[in-house]
Short mmCIF file of C-alpha atoms in Angstrom, two decimals:
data_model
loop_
_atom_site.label_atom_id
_atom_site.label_comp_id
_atom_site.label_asym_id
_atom_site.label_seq_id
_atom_site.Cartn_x
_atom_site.Cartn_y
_atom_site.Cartn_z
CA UNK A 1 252.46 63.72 90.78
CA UNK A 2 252.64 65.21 94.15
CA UNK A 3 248.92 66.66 95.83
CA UNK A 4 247.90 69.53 94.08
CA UNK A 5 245.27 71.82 95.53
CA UNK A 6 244.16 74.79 93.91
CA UNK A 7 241.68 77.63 95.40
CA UNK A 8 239.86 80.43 94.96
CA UNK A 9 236.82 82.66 96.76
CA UNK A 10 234.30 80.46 95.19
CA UNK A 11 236.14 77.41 94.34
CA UNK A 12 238.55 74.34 96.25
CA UNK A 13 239.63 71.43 94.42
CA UNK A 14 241.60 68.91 96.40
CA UNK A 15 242.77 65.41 95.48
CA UNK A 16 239.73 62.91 96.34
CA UNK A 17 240.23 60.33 99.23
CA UNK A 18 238.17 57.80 101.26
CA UNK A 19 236.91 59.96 103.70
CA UNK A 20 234.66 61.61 100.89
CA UNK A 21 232.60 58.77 100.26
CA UNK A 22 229.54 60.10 102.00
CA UNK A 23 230.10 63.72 100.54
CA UNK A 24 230.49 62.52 97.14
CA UNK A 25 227.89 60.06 97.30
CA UNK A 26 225.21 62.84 98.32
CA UNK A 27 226.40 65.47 95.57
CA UNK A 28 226.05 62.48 92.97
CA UNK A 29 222.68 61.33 94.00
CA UNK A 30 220.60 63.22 91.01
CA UNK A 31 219.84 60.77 88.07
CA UNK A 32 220.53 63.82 85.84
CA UNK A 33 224.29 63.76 86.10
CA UNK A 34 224.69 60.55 84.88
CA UNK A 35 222.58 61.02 81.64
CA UNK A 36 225.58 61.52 79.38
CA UNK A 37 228.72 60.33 81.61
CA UNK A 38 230.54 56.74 81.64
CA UNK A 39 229.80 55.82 85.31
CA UNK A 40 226.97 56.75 87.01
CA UNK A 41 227.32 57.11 91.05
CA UNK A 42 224.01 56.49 92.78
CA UNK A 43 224.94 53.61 95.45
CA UNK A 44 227.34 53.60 98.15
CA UNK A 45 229.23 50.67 96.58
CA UNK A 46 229.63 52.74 93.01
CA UNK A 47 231.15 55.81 94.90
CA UNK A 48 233.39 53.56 97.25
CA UNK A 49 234.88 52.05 93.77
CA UNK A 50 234.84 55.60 92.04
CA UNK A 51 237.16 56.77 94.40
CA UNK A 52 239.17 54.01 94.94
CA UNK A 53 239.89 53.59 91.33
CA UNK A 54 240.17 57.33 91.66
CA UNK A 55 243.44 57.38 94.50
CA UNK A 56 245.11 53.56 92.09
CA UNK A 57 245.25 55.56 89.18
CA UNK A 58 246.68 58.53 90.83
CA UNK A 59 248.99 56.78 92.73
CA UNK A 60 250.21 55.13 89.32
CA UNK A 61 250.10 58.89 87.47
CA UNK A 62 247.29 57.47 85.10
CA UNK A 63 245.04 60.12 86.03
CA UNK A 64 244.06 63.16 88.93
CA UNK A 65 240.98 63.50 90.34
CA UNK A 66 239.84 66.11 92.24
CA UNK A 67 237.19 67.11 94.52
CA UNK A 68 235.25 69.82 94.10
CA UNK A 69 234.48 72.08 96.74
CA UNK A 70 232.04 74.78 96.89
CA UNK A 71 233.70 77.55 99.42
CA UNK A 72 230.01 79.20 100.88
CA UNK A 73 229.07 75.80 101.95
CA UNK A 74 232.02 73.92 102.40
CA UNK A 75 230.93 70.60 100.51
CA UNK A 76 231.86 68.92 97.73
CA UNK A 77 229.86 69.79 94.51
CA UNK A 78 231.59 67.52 92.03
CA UNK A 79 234.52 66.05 91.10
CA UNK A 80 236.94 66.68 87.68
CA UNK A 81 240.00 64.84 86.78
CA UNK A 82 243.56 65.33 85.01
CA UNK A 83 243.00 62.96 82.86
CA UNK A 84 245.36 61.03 79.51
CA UNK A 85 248.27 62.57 81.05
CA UNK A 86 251.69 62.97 78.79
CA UNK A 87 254.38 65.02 80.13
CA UNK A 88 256.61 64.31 77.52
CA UNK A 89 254.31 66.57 74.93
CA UNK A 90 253.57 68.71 78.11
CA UNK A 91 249.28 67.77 77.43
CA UNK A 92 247.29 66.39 79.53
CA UNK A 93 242.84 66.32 79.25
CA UNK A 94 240.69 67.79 81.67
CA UNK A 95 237.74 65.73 81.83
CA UNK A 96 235.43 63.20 83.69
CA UNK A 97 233.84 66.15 85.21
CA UNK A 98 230.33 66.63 86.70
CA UNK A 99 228.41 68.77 89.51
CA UNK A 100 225.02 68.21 91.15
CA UNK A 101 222.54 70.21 89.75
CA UNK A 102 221.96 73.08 92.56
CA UNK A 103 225.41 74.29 91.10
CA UNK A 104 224.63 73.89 87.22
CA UNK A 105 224.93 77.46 85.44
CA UNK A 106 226.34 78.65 88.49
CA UNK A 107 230.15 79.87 88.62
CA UNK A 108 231.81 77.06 90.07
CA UNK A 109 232.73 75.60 86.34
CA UNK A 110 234.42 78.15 85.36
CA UNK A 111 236.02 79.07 88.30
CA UNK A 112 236.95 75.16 88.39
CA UNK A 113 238.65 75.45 84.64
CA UNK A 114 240.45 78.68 85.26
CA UNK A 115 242.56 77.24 88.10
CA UNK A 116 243.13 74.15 86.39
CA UNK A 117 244.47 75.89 83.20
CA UNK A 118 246.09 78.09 85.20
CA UNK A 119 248.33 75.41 86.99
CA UNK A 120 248.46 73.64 83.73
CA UNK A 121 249.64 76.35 81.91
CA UNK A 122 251.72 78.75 84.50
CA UNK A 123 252.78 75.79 87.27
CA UNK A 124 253.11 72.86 84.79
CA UNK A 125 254.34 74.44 81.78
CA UNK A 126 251.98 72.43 79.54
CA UNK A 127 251.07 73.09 75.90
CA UNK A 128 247.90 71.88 75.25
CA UNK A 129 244.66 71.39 77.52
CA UNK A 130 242.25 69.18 75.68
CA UNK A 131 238.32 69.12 76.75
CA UNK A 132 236.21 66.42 75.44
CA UNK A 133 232.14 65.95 75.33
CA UNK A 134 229.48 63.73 73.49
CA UNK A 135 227.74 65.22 70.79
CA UNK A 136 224.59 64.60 72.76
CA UNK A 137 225.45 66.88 75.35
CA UNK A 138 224.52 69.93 74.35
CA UNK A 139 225.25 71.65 78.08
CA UNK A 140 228.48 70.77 78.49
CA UNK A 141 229.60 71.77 74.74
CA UNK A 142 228.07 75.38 75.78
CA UNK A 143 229.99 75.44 79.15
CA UNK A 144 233.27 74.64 77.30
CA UNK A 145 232.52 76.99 74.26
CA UNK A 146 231.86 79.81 76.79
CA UNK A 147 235.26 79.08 78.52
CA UNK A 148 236.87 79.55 75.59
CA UNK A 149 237.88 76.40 74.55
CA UNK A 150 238.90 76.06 70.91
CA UNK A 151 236.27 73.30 68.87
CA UNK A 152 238.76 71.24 66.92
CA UNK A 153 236.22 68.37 65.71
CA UNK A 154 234.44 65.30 65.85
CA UNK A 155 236.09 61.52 66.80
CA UNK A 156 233.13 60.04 64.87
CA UNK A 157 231.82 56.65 66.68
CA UNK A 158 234.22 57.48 69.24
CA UNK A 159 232.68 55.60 72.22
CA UNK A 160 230.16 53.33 73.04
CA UNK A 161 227.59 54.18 76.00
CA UNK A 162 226.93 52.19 79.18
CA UNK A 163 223.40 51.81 77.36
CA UNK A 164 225.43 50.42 74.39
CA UNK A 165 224.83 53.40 72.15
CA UNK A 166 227.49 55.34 69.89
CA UNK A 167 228.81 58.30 71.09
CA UNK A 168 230.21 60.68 68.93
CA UNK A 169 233.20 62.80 70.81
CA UNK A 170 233.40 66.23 70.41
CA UNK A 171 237.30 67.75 70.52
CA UNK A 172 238.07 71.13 72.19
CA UNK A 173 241.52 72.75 73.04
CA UNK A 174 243.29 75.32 74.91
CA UNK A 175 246.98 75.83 73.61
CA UNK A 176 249.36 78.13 75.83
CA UNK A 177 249.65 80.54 73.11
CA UNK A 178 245.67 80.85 73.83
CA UNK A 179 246.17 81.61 77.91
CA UNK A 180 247.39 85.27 78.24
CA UNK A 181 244.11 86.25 76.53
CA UNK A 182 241.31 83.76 78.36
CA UNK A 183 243.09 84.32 81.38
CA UNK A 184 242.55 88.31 80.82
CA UNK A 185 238.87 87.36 79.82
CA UNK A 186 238.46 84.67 82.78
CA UNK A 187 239.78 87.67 85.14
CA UNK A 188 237.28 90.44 83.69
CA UNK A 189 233.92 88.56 83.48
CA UNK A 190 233.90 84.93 83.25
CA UNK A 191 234.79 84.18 87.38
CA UNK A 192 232.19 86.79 88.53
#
């Protein structure tokens, strides 16, 4: 896949590379991020093999992470990938994502999702956008609700937690037919 960046007034997202280790590192250094996500990024040595992992599976097209920039300050935020990529049934999942707390409930989200579905959908010419969550995480199931993301169900004892829990998954969707009217509604109120 060839470097994508994508941009906005509030939002930059930019493919992740070495040189972000210390930015990352000090956006992912609040023990609440990592409550209900797979990896959880509070050393150096945990970032340095995020990203690494990060720029292998992008060279191989596994997966596309980006960095997420906030424009008013200039520093990265968060990161959210491309991820279970298929062009062949034009879908891929937008996932892995997560933003220090000083930017929770803020805009950058959403502005983050528009431009994604908006290069999925008008640069990619993809079908289907599939959003995924634990049925624990009660935030993240409101953020993608209020986005406009389509709840399609439950992958019942889906996943099992770094803490060796179940985790239930919890399916969302965006289809193309779906984009003319949440872009409309993205444009009108959602990236304000």
């Amino acid at each position: 896949m060839e470097e994508i960046i994508v941009e906005n007034d509030i939002v930059k997202l930019r493919p992740v590379q070495m040189s972000d280790i210390e930015a990352i590192a000090n956006a992912a250094n609040d023990e609440r991020i990592w409550e209900h996500m797979s990896v959880t990024l509070l050393t150096q040595e945990a970032v340095e093999n995020y990203i690494e992992n990060a720029i292998k599976e992008r060279e191989k097209g596994i997966s596309y992470m980006f960095a997420v920039i906030e424009k008013k300050t200039d520093n990265i935020v968060g990161c959210t990938s491309f991820l279970d990529i298929s062009f062949p049934h034009k879908r891929l999942e937008i996932g892995a994502t997560w933003y220090n707390p000083t930017v929770w409930r803020s805009a950058i989200n959403t502005n983050c999702k528009f431009l994604l579905f908006q290069y999925c959908f008008e640069v990619l010419n993809l079908n289907r956008i599939q959003i995924k969550t634990g049925h624990e995480n009660y935030r993240s199931q409101k953020a993608i609700e209020r986005i406009g993301a389509v709840k399609e169900g439950v992958l019942r004892n889906h996943m099992i937690r770094k803490e060796g829990t179940i985790r239930h998954t919890i399916m969302y969707s965006v289809i193309v037919e779906d984009w003319e009217k949440l872009k409309t509604r993205f444009i009108d109120g959602l990236l304000k």
